[in-house]
Short mmCIF file of C-alpha atoms in Angstrom, two decimals:
data_model
loop_
_atom_site.label_atom_id
_atom_site.label_comp_id
_atom_site.label_asym_id
_atom_site.label_seq_id
_atom_site.Cartn_x
_atom_site.Cartn_y
_atom_site.Cartn_z
CA UNK A 992 64.99 26.47 65.26
CA UNK A 993 63.14 30.19 64.90
CA UNK A 994 65.59 32.82 63.28
CA UNK A 995 67.90 30.45 61.91
CA UNK A 996 68.41 30.64 58.08
CA UNK A 997 69.72 27.24 57.65
CA UNK A 998 70.52 28.12 53.70
CA UNK A 999 72.91 30.61 55.23
CA UNK A 1000 73.93 28.92 58.50
CA UNK A 1001 75.69 25.87 56.65
CA UNK A 1002 78.00 28.13 54.96
CA UNK A 1003 79.53 29.19 58.42
CA UNK A 1004 81.03 25.61 58.68
CA UNK A 1005 83.36 26.42 55.46
CA UNK A 1006 83.96 30.27 56.26
CA UNK A 1007 87.86 29.70 56.68
CA UNK A 1008 88.37 27.28 53.74
CA UNK A 1009 89.59 29.96 51.54
CA UNK A 1010 91.86 31.68 54.16
CA UNK A 1011 94.57 33.78 52.68
CA UNK A 1012 97.12 36.01 54.19
CA UNK A 1013 95.52 39.56 53.40
CA UNK A 1014 91.97 39.62 53.65
CA UNK A 1015 92.07 36.27 55.70
CA UNK A 1016 88.47 34.63 55.80
CA UNK A 1017 87.14 37.80 53.53
CA UNK A 1018 85.94 35.32 50.46
CA UNK A 1019 84.22 32.94 53.12
CA UNK A 1020 82.44 35.97 54.95
CA UNK A 1021 81.06 37.03 51.39
CA UNK A 1022 80.16 33.15 50.52
CA UNK A 1023 78.23 32.99 53.70
CA UNK A 1024 76.06 36.21 52.84
CA UNK A 1025 75.91 35.52 49.18
CA UNK A 1026 72.32 34.41 49.32
CA UNK A 1027 71.32 37.67 50.83
CA UNK A 1028 72.46 39.74 48.07
CA UNK A 1029 69.41 39.46 46.01
CA UNK A 1030 67.20 40.64 48.93
CA UNK A 1031 69.24 43.38 49.80
CA UNK A 1032 69.90 45.26 46.12
CA UNK A 1033 67.51 45.24 43.48
CA UNK A 1034 69.36 45.98 40.18
CA UNK A 1035 72.63 43.78 39.17
CA UNK A 1036 74.86 46.85 39.53
CA UNK A 1037 73.52 47.75 43.20
CA UNK A 1038 74.15 43.83 43.92
CA UNK A 1039 77.59 43.90 42.75
CA UNK A 1040 78.40 46.86 44.92
CA UNK A 1041 76.83 45.17 48.13
CA UNK A 1042 78.71 41.98 47.22
CA UNK A 1043 82.22 43.82 46.85
CA UNK A 1044 81.33 45.53 50.43
CA UNK A 1045 81.28 42.51 52.06
CA UNK A 1046 84.39 41.08 50.57
CA UNK A 1047 86.81 42.84 52.02
CA UNK A 1048 89.23 41.74 55.20
CA UNK A 1049 87.43 39.23 57.83
CA UNK A 1050 89.41 37.88 60.35
CA UNK A 1051 87.37 36.31 63.71
CA UNK A 1052 87.10 33.31 65.65
CA UNK A 1053 85.39 30.67 63.42
CA UNK A 1054 82.92 29.61 66.22
CA UNK A 1055 82.01 33.28 67.01
CA UNK A 1056 81.84 34.31 63.35
CA UNK A 1057 78.20 33.32 63.10
CA UNK A 1058 77.22 35.92 65.89
CA UNK A 1059 79.06 38.94 63.62
CA UNK A 1060 77.32 37.35 60.58
CA UNK A 1061 73.84 37.68 62.41
CA UNK A 1062 74.69 41.52 63.51
CA UNK A 1063 75.61 42.34 59.74
CA UNK A 1064 72.48 40.74 58.58
CA UNK A 1065 70.11 42.34 61.04
CA UNK A 1066 71.71 45.77 60.09
CA UNK A 1067 71.29 45.05 56.54
CA UNK A 1068 67.92 44.12 57.01
CA UNK A 1069 67.09 47.17 59.00
CA UNK A 1070 68.54 49.25 56.56
CA UNK A 1071 66.13 47.67 53.94
CA UNK A 1072 63.50 48.35 56.51
CA UNK A 1073 64.18 52.11 56.15
CA UNK A 1074 66.61 53.04 59.22
CA UNK A 1075 69.24 55.31 58.42
CA UNK A 1076 72.45 52.77 58.69
CA UNK A 1077 75.50 53.61 56.42
CA UNK A 1078 77.99 51.53 54.90
CA UNK A 1079 80.69 52.81 57.58
CA UNK A 1080 78.49 51.81 60.50
CA UNK A 1081 77.90 48.27 59.34
CA UNK A 1082 81.85 48.14 58.49
CA UNK A 1083 82.86 49.69 61.99
CA UNK A 1084 80.57 47.10 63.62
CA UNK A 1085 81.70 44.18 61.80
CA UNK A 1086 85.48 45.11 62.53
CA UNK A 1087 84.88 45.77 66.11
CA UNK A 1088 82.94 42.57 66.80
CA UNK A 1089 85.43 40.47 64.86
CA UNK A 1090 88.41 41.95 66.98
CA UNK A 1091 86.14 41.23 70.29
CA UNK A 1092 85.36 37.54 69.01
CA UNK A 1093 89.06 36.78 68.38
CA UNK A 1094 90.18 37.39 71.69
CA UNK A 1095 87.21 36.27 73.69
CA UNK A 1096 86.81 33.02 71.45
CA UNK A 1097 90.50 32.30 71.00
CA UNK A 1098 91.10 32.14 74.49
CA UNK A 1099 87.83 30.67 75.62
CA UNK A 1100 88.21 27.70 73.05
CA UNK A 1101 91.60 27.77 72.05
CA UNK A 1102 93.69 28.04 75.11
CA UNK A 1103 91.10 26.82 77.65
CA UNK A 1104 88.50 24.42 76.24
CA UNK A 1105 90.64 22.45 73.91
CA UNK A 1106 93.34 21.91 76.32
CA UNK A 1107 90.87 20.88 79.02
CA UNK A 1108 89.38 18.38 77.28
CA UNK A 1109 92.43 17.22 75.27
CA UNK A 1110 94.41 16.46 78.87
CA UNK A 1111 91.36 14.94 80.35
CA UNK A 1112 91.26 12.50 77.23
CA UNK A 1113 94.97 11.91 77.69
CA UNK A 1114 94.65 10.85 81.17
CA UNK A 1115 92.32 8.39 80.48
CA UNK A 1116 94.28 7.13 77.35
CA UNK A 1117 97.08 6.21 79.42
CA UNK A 1118 94.90 3.94 81.06
CA UNK A 1119 93.63 2.73 77.83
CA UNK A 1120 90.09 3.71 78.06
CA UNK A 1121 87.99 5.67 75.54
CA UNK A 1122 86.08 7.57 77.91
CA UNK A 1123 88.28 10.42 77.98
CA UNK A 1124 87.99 10.91 74.16
CA UNK A 1125 84.13 10.70 74.65
CA UNK A 1126 84.25 13.34 77.41
CA UNK A 1127 86.58 15.75 75.39
CA UNK A 1128 84.31 15.47 71.91
CA UNK A 1129 80.91 15.65 74.13
CA UNK A 1130 82.74 18.77 76.23
CA UNK A 1131 83.89 20.64 73.54
CA UNK A 1132 80.87 20.21 70.94
CA UNK A 1133 78.66 21.07 74.07
CA UNK A 1134 79.91 24.68 73.79
CA UNK A 1135 80.89 24.88 70.15
CA UNK A 1136 77.25 23.91 69.04
CA UNK A 1137 75.81 26.05 71.34
CA UNK A 1138 77.72 29.05 70.77
CA UNK A 1139 77.70 28.94 67.25
CA UNK A 1140 73.40 28.61 67.23
CA UNK A 1141 72.86 30.81 69.97
CA UNK A 1142 75.60 33.35 68.63
CA UNK A 1143 73.82 33.44 65.31
CA UNK A 1144 70.46 33.71 66.73
CA UNK A 1145 71.48 36.53 68.97
CA UNK A 1146 73.15 38.30 66.29
CA UNK A 1147 70.08 38.17 64.02
CA UNK A 1148 67.41 39.12 66.42
CA UNK A 1149 69.13 41.63 68.96
CA UNK A 1150 72.03 43.69 67.48
CA UNK A 1151 71.50 46.65 70.40
CA UNK A 1152 73.41 45.56 73.01
CA UNK A 1153 75.59 43.29 70.64
CA UNK A 1154 75.56 40.11 72.86
CA UNK A 1155 76.78 41.30 75.72
CA UNK A 1156 75.73 38.22 77.65
CA UNK A 1157 77.18 35.86 75.46
CA UNK A 1158 80.40 37.38 75.96
CA UNK A 1159 79.90 37.70 79.91
CA UNK A 1160 78.83 34.05 80.07
CA UNK A 1161 82.05 33.04 78.06
CA UNK A 1162 84.14 35.33 80.15
CA UNK A 1163 82.68 33.95 83.49
CA UNK A 1164 82.98 30.04 82.49
CA UNK A 1165 86.50 30.95 81.20
CA UNK A 1166 87.62 31.40 84.49
CA UNK A 1167 86.20 28.27 86.07
CA UNK A 1168 87.23 25.99 83.28
CA UNK A 1169 90.66 27.77 83.18
CA UNK A 1170 90.95 26.53 86.48
CA UNK A 1171 90.03 23.05 85.73
CA UNK A 1172 92.55 22.87 82.74
CA UNK A 1173 95.41 23.74 84.93
CA UNK A 1174 94.07 21.37 87.63
CA UNK A 1175 93.72 18.57 85.03
CA UNK A 1176 97.16 19.18 83.57
CA UNK A 1177 98.77 18.93 86.99
CA UNK A 1178 97.03 15.40 87.36
CA UNK A 1179 98.08 14.72 84.23
CA UNK A 1180 101.71 15.54 84.98
CA UNK A 1181 101.65 13.49 88.18
CA UNK A 1182 100.12 10.77 86.32
CA UNK A 1183 103.24 10.48 83.62
CA UNK A 1184 105.78 10.95 86.29
CA UNK A 1185 104.61 8.51 88.35
CA UNK A 1186 104.12 5.94 85.57
CA UNK A 1187 107.92 6.96 84.37
CA UNK A 1188 109.18 6.48 87.69
CA UNK A 1189 107.48 2.94 88.18
CA UNK A 1190 108.69 1.94 84.90
CA UNK A 1191 112.41 3.25 84.59
CA UNK A 1192 112.70 4.33 88.01
CA UNK A 1193 114.80 7.71 89.17
CA UNK A 1194 116.34 7.95 85.79
CA UNK A 1195 113.33 8.55 84.00
CA UNK A 1196 112.13 10.47 86.55
CA UNK A 1197 115.03 12.84 86.21
CA UNK A 1198 115.06 12.57 82.25
CA UNK A 1199 111.23 13.86 82.50
CA UNK A 1200 112.02 16.76 84.82
CA UNK A 1201 114.85 17.92 82.16
CA UNK A 1202 112.80 17.48 79.24
CA UNK A 1203 109.92 19.61 80.65
CA UNK A 1204 112.26 22.28 81.45
CA UNK A 1205 114.11 22.14 78.08
CA UNK A 1206 110.49 22.35 76.43
CA UNK A 1207 109.80 25.81 78.90
CA UNK A 1208 113.22 27.41 77.75
CA UNK A 1209 113.34 26.29 74.08
CA UNK A 1210 109.79 27.32 73.80
CA UNK A 1211 111.09 30.93 74.20
CA UNK A 1212 113.16 30.67 70.92
CA UNK A 1213 111.48 27.93 68.74
CA UNK A 1214 108.37 27.07 67.66
CA UNK A 1215 106.13 24.37 68.78
CA UNK A 1216 107.26 22.01 65.98
CA UNK A 1217 110.90 22.44 66.71
CA UNK A 1218 110.74 21.88 70.33
CA UNK A 1219 109.18 19.03 69.67
CA UNK A 1220 111.32 17.47 67.44
CA UNK A 1221 114.46 18.23 69.42
CA UNK A 1222 112.85 16.65 72.58
CA UNK A 1223 111.73 13.61 70.71
CA UNK A 1224 115.05 12.94 69.30
CA UNK A 1225 116.89 13.47 72.94
CA UNK A 1226 114.29 11.05 74.22
CA UNK A 1227 115.10 8.27 71.54
CA UNK A 1228 118.91 8.82 71.89
CA UNK A 1229 118.73 8.65 75.90
CA UNK A 1230 116.76 5.52 75.49
CA UNK A 1231 119.11 3.93 72.95
CA UNK A 1232 122.22 4.99 74.84
CA UNK A 1233 120.82 3.66 78.39
CA UNK B 484 89.61 -1.72 49.44
CA UNK B 485 93.50 -1.58 50.26
CA UNK B 486 94.09 -0.54 53.85
CA UNK B 487 96.17 2.55 52.45
CA UNK B 488 93.69 3.93 50.35
CA UNK B 489 90.99 3.47 52.98
CA UNK B 490 93.27 5.24 55.45
CA UNK B 491 94.07 8.23 52.88
CA UNK B 492 90.44 8.73 52.30
CA UNK B 493 89.50 8.89 56.14
CA UNK B 494 92.86 11.20 56.50
CA UNK B 495 91.86 13.55 53.88
CA UNK B 496 88.16 13.85 55.21
CA UNK B 497 89.96 14.50 58.65
CA UNK B 498 91.91 17.19 56.63
CA UNK B 499 88.68 18.99 55.42
CA UNK B 500 87.48 18.89 58.72
CA UNK B 501 90.51 20.31 60.28
CA UNK B 502 90.97 23.09 57.26
CA UNK B 503 87.55 24.05 56.99
CA UNK B 504 85.50 25.62 59.99
CA UNK B 505 83.49 22.42 60.78
CA UNK B 506 85.44 22.24 64.03
CA UNK B 507 84.00 19.38 65.34
CA UNK B 508 87.63 18.46 66.62
CA UNK B 509 87.24 14.64 65.46
CA UNK B 510 90.37 15.39 63.39
CA UNK B 511 92.37 15.71 66.87
CA UNK B 512 95.16 13.02 66.74
CA UNK B 513 93.57 11.47 69.47
CA UNK B 514 90.47 10.93 67.58
CA UNK B 515 92.21 10.69 64.37
CA UNK B 516 94.17 7.87 65.76
CA UNK B 517 91.07 5.65 67.06
CA UNK B 518 89.26 6.22 63.70
CA UNK B 519 92.47 5.23 61.90
CA UNK B 520 92.82 2.22 63.80
CA UNK B 521 89.20 1.31 63.40
CA UNK B 522 89.80 1.48 59.60
CA UNK B 523 92.62 -1.03 59.94
CA UNK B 524 90.93 -3.28 62.37
CA UNK B 525 92.86 -2.52 65.48
CA UNK B 526 91.20 0.63 67.31
CA UNK B 527 93.16 -0.22 70.72
CA UNK B 528 96.32 0.03 68.64
CA UNK B 529 95.29 3.09 66.57
CA UNK B 530 94.16 4.85 70.00
CA UNK B 531 97.35 4.17 71.72
CA UNK B 532 99.63 5.79 68.91
CA UNK B 533 96.71 8.96 68.31
CA UNK B 534 96.81 9.44 71.91
CA UNK B 535 100.85 9.74 72.30
CA UNK B 536 101.17 12.00 69.32
CA UNK B 537 98.48 14.12 71.07
CA UNK B 538 100.30 13.94 74.21
CA UNK B 539 103.28 15.55 72.34
CA UNK B 540 101.40 18.47 71.48
CA UNK B 541 99.04 18.80 74.58
CA UNK B 542 99.51 22.42 75.33
CA UNK B 543 99.84 23.43 71.43
CA UNK B 544 97.57 26.45 71.21
CA UNK B 545 96.78 27.70 67.85
CA UNK B 546 98.05 31.31 67.70
CA UNK B 547 96.99 33.47 64.90
CA UNK B 548 99.59 34.05 61.94
CA UNK B 549 101.91 31.27 63.65
CA UNK B 550 102.92 28.55 61.23
CA UNK B 551 100.37 25.70 62.15
CA UNK B 552 101.58 22.20 62.37
CA UNK B 553 99.19 19.77 60.20
CA UNK B 554 98.50 17.48 63.26
CA UNK B 555 95.29 15.56 61.77
CA UNK B 556 97.56 14.18 59.00
CA UNK B 557 100.39 13.53 60.83
CA UNK B 558 98.51 11.58 63.21
CA UNK B 559 96.86 9.36 60.56
CA UNK B 560 100.21 8.98 59.09
CA UNK B 561 101.94 7.95 62.26
CA UNK B 562 99.01 5.49 63.26
CA UNK B 563 98.86 4.05 59.90
CA UNK B 564 102.63 3.48 59.92
CA UNK B 565 102.66 1.77 63.10
CA UNK B 566 100.01 -0.35 62.58
CA UNK B 567 100.67 -1.41 59.06
CA UNK B 568 104.18 -1.91 59.52
CA UNK B 569 104.24 -3.83 62.87
CA UNK B 570 101.45 -6.17 61.45
CA UNK B 571 104.01 -6.65 58.34
CA UNK B 572 106.89 -7.75 60.71
CA UNK B 573 104.71 -10.35 62.22
CA UNK B 574 103.99 -8.26 65.37
CA UNK B 575 107.47 -9.44 66.81
CA UNK B 576 108.12 -7.24 69.78
CA UNK B 577 111.65 -6.73 69.16
CA UNK B 578 110.72 -4.16 66.43
CA UNK B 579 107.98 -2.51 68.28
CA UNK B 580 110.32 0.14 69.61
CA UNK B 581 111.75 0.81 66.11
CA UNK B 582 108.45 1.27 64.30
CA UNK B 583 107.30 3.44 67.13
CA UNK B 584 110.17 5.53 66.68
CA UNK B 585 109.99 5.99 63.17
CA UNK B 586 106.02 6.33 62.94
CA UNK B 587 106.03 8.96 65.21
CA UNK B 588 109.11 10.82 63.78
CA UNK B 589 107.64 10.61 60.22
CA UNK B 590 104.29 11.61 61.70
CA UNK B 591 106.17 14.74 63.37
CA UNK B 592 107.82 15.53 60.05
CA UNK B 593 104.54 15.31 57.77
CA UNK B 594 102.88 17.56 60.41
CA UNK B 595 106.00 20.01 60.06
CA UNK B 596 105.66 19.83 56.17
CA UNK B 597 101.76 20.42 56.27
CA UNK B 598 102.57 23.54 57.97
CA UNK B 599 104.95 24.76 55.79
CA UNK B 600 102.57 23.73 52.79
CA UNK B 601 99.63 25.57 54.02
CA UNK B 602 101.75 28.64 55.13
CA UNK B 603 102.42 28.73 51.22
CA UNK B 604 98.84 28.21 50.34
CA UNK B 605 97.57 31.20 52.33
CA UNK B 606 99.82 33.29 50.31
CA UNK B 607 98.98 31.77 46.81
CA UNK B 608 95.10 31.69 47.76
CA UNK B 609 95.34 35.19 47.42
CA UNK B 610 95.42 34.84 43.86
CA UNK B 611 92.04 32.66 44.07
CA UNK B 612 90.62 35.83 46.13
CA UNK B 613 91.54 38.24 43.26
CA UNK B 614 90.08 35.80 40.73
CA UNK B 615 86.51 35.47 42.81
CA UNK B 616 86.68 39.40 43.22
CA UNK B 617 86.57 39.95 39.44
CA UNK B 618 83.72 37.33 38.91
CA UNK B 619 82.09 39.20 41.43
CA UNK B 620 83.06 42.53 39.58
CA UNK B 621 81.64 40.82 36.37
CA UNK B 622 78.46 40.11 37.96
CA UNK B 623 78.70 36.51 38.68
CA UNK B 624 78.85 36.01 42.39
CA UNK B 625 78.00 32.42 42.35
CA UNK B 626 81.31 31.82 40.44
CA UNK B 627 83.11 33.43 43.41
CA UNK B 628 81.17 30.95 45.75
CA UNK B 629 82.15 27.97 43.60
CA UNK B 630 85.93 29.06 43.79
CA UNK B 631 85.52 29.36 47.62
CA UNK B 632 84.06 25.96 47.97
CA UNK B 633 86.65 24.76 45.56
CA UNK B 634 89.26 25.06 48.08
CA UNK B 635 87.81 22.04 50.00
CA UNK B 636 88.85 19.87 46.99
CA UNK B 637 92.62 21.23 47.41
CA UNK B 638 92.56 20.53 51.32
CA UNK B 639 91.29 16.69 50.65
CA UNK B 640 93.63 16.20 47.77
CA UNK B 641 96.48 17.32 49.81
CA UNK B 642 95.33 15.15 52.82
CA UNK B 643 94.88 12.05 50.49
CA UNK B 644 98.09 12.12 48.44
CA UNK B 645 100.21 12.73 51.37
CA UNK B 646 99.00 10.08 53.08
CA UNK B 647 99.10 7.65 50.15
CA UNK B 648 102.65 8.47 49.47
CA UNK B 649 103.96 8.84 52.81
CA UNK B 650 102.55 5.74 54.26
CA UNK B 651 103.43 3.69 50.98
CA UNK B 652 107.03 4.68 51.22
CA UNK B 653 107.36 4.96 54.77
CA UNK B 654 105.96 1.54 55.27
CA UNK B 655 108.77 0.06 52.83
CA UNK B 656 111.49 2.16 54.70
CA UNK B 657 110.62 1.02 58.20
CA UNK B 658 110.41 -2.71 57.02
CA UNK B 659 113.91 -2.24 55.42
CA UNK B 660 115.40 -0.46 58.81
CA UNK B 661 113.84 -3.09 60.88
CA UNK B 662 115.17 -5.98 58.79
CA UNK B 663 118.72 -4.49 58.24
CA UNK B 664 119.09 -3.38 62.12
CA UNK B 665 119.23 -6.13 65.04
CA UNK B 666 115.68 -5.48 66.73
CA UNK B 667 117.33 -6.06 69.97
CA UNK B 668 119.42 -3.30 69.96
CA UNK B 669 116.73 -0.89 69.58
CA UNK B 670 114.21 -2.74 72.04
CA UNK B 671 114.57 0.19 74.65
CA UNK B 672 112.79 2.30 72.02
CA UNK B 673 109.43 0.89 72.86
CA UNK B 674 109.66 2.73 76.27
CA UNK B 675 109.14 6.08 74.16
CA UNK B 676 105.53 5.83 75.24
CA UNK B 677 106.77 6.65 78.72
CA UNK B 678 109.04 9.47 77.82
CA UNK B 679 107.13 11.29 75.13
CA UNK B 680 104.30 12.74 77.33
CA UNK B 681 106.99 14.74 79.20
CA UNK B 682 107.06 17.03 75.82
CA UNK B 683 103.30 17.68 76.25
CA UNK B 684 103.75 18.46 80.15
CA UNK B 685 106.15 21.02 79.14
CA UNK B 686 103.72 22.79 76.78
CA UNK B 687 100.78 22.30 79.41
CA UNK B 688 103.06 24.20 82.07
CA UNK B 689 104.07 27.00 79.65
CA UNK B 690 100.31 27.38 78.71
CA UNK B 691 99.38 27.62 82.28
CA UNK B 692 102.12 29.90 83.47
CA UNK B 693 99.94 32.49 84.61
CA UNK B 694 99.38 34.04 88.07
CA UNK B 695 95.79 32.53 88.34
CA UNK B 696 96.31 28.97 86.84
CA UNK B 697 99.77 27.82 87.93
CA UNK B 698 98.16 27.58 91.35
CA UNK B 699 95.58 24.83 90.21
CA UNK B 700 98.31 23.31 88.00
CA UNK B 701 100.46 22.64 91.43
CA UNK B 702 97.27 21.61 93.20
CA UNK B 703 96.31 19.32 90.51
CA UNK B 704 99.96 17.79 90.47
CA UNK B 705 100.20 17.17 94.53
CA UNK B 706 96.95 16.10 95.13
CA UNK B 707 97.19 13.29 92.19
CA UNK B 708 100.60 12.30 93.09
CA UNK B 709 99.58 11.74 96.92
CA UNK B 710 96.56 9.73 95.36
CA UNK B 711 99.13 7.59 93.31
CA UNK B 712 101.66 7.22 96.41
CA UNK B 713 98.58 6.33 98.67
CA UNK B 714 97.08 3.78 95.96
CA UNK B 715 100.51 2.63 95.43
#
């Protein structure tokens, strides 16, 4: 695949491994760029400066991070070629793209695509079918792998207009997939309600409505974890007392 | 190889997948449960528990800065506990509900514990970062890279040890509870599989409670409900 630097690309799959709460994925970002430092700086002292410069704060959606890495590599290469690009400019581009990618990537992948795939997987799982699991993994990874590779290539090759097309496409598909995710969630809810009614009558149905309302209300004050614990224990108690 | 050891190795690999940015999402409970079942020779049972655990956290979205429950390790724990304990009790249906309850409950606790551990880890790994930075300053960028990659070992070992300890202890605990409590009194707990998905519906409803999407949620609900009624 033209333009891909494999010796660098594989490192992108481990960018979050050493996450800390101050520089977030700063060390991961450094590790991805590490093979390039020798090329960008001749002597040892300059190499250390370049390395330290790329070791600062980095917080971006991991799937769109290849795009940012590509852009930074592109800028450094152009500077090496004689263009007047300053450290500040590179830093600003990196920070801006990180913020944008975090917003766009987190919404597209974590809020829309993953819940959509998992809901489809769960609907099929109720019928004991593995098809939903296959659909979930195929759907998610179709976007995931494509965005990773194309984002990296776009970053490396274009730089000017910084991936406007990539972001616009994600935005456009986000609306469609968001609607699909909500529809699938509604279908899942109907399936669970009808199954509960069939197996436990009105009591289970009413309990279900109460559980959903409790989760919606509890979630305002409590984390996912505590909401799940409380309602899970309530469900068990309800079944024991029934 | 002992089944607990095999499951621990699988779970720790899934923990690495989850904590690095490989992000293929095979570590999600629905697939983790299936893989655990496959390792234990009962993929259908593993898939059932994994999917049930997944349904509980269906609308769960990872928000930056929030404590993240360690769902992959939790799912493998729950699945392994269910399969191994139920098998150990001779597959007696009277114990199914009890085993299901404890397996899922321990799985939730393991997920919460993992979330807390990783919150602490993200604070502590700052020292690793400063160590790496010092290495770079001393002209040894290779050491900094090695430090970064060494964190994969931490993720692997954490998953491995948690699974090994919790599955071994949890299995004995559930067996002891099951034999001391009459199975018939807890028989209704097997209907948890019917009620647990409501937790996920609550999270999903909250996730899609936006102007653009709530309409589609309602449409999906109504269309599907009518379909189920017509189909009988």
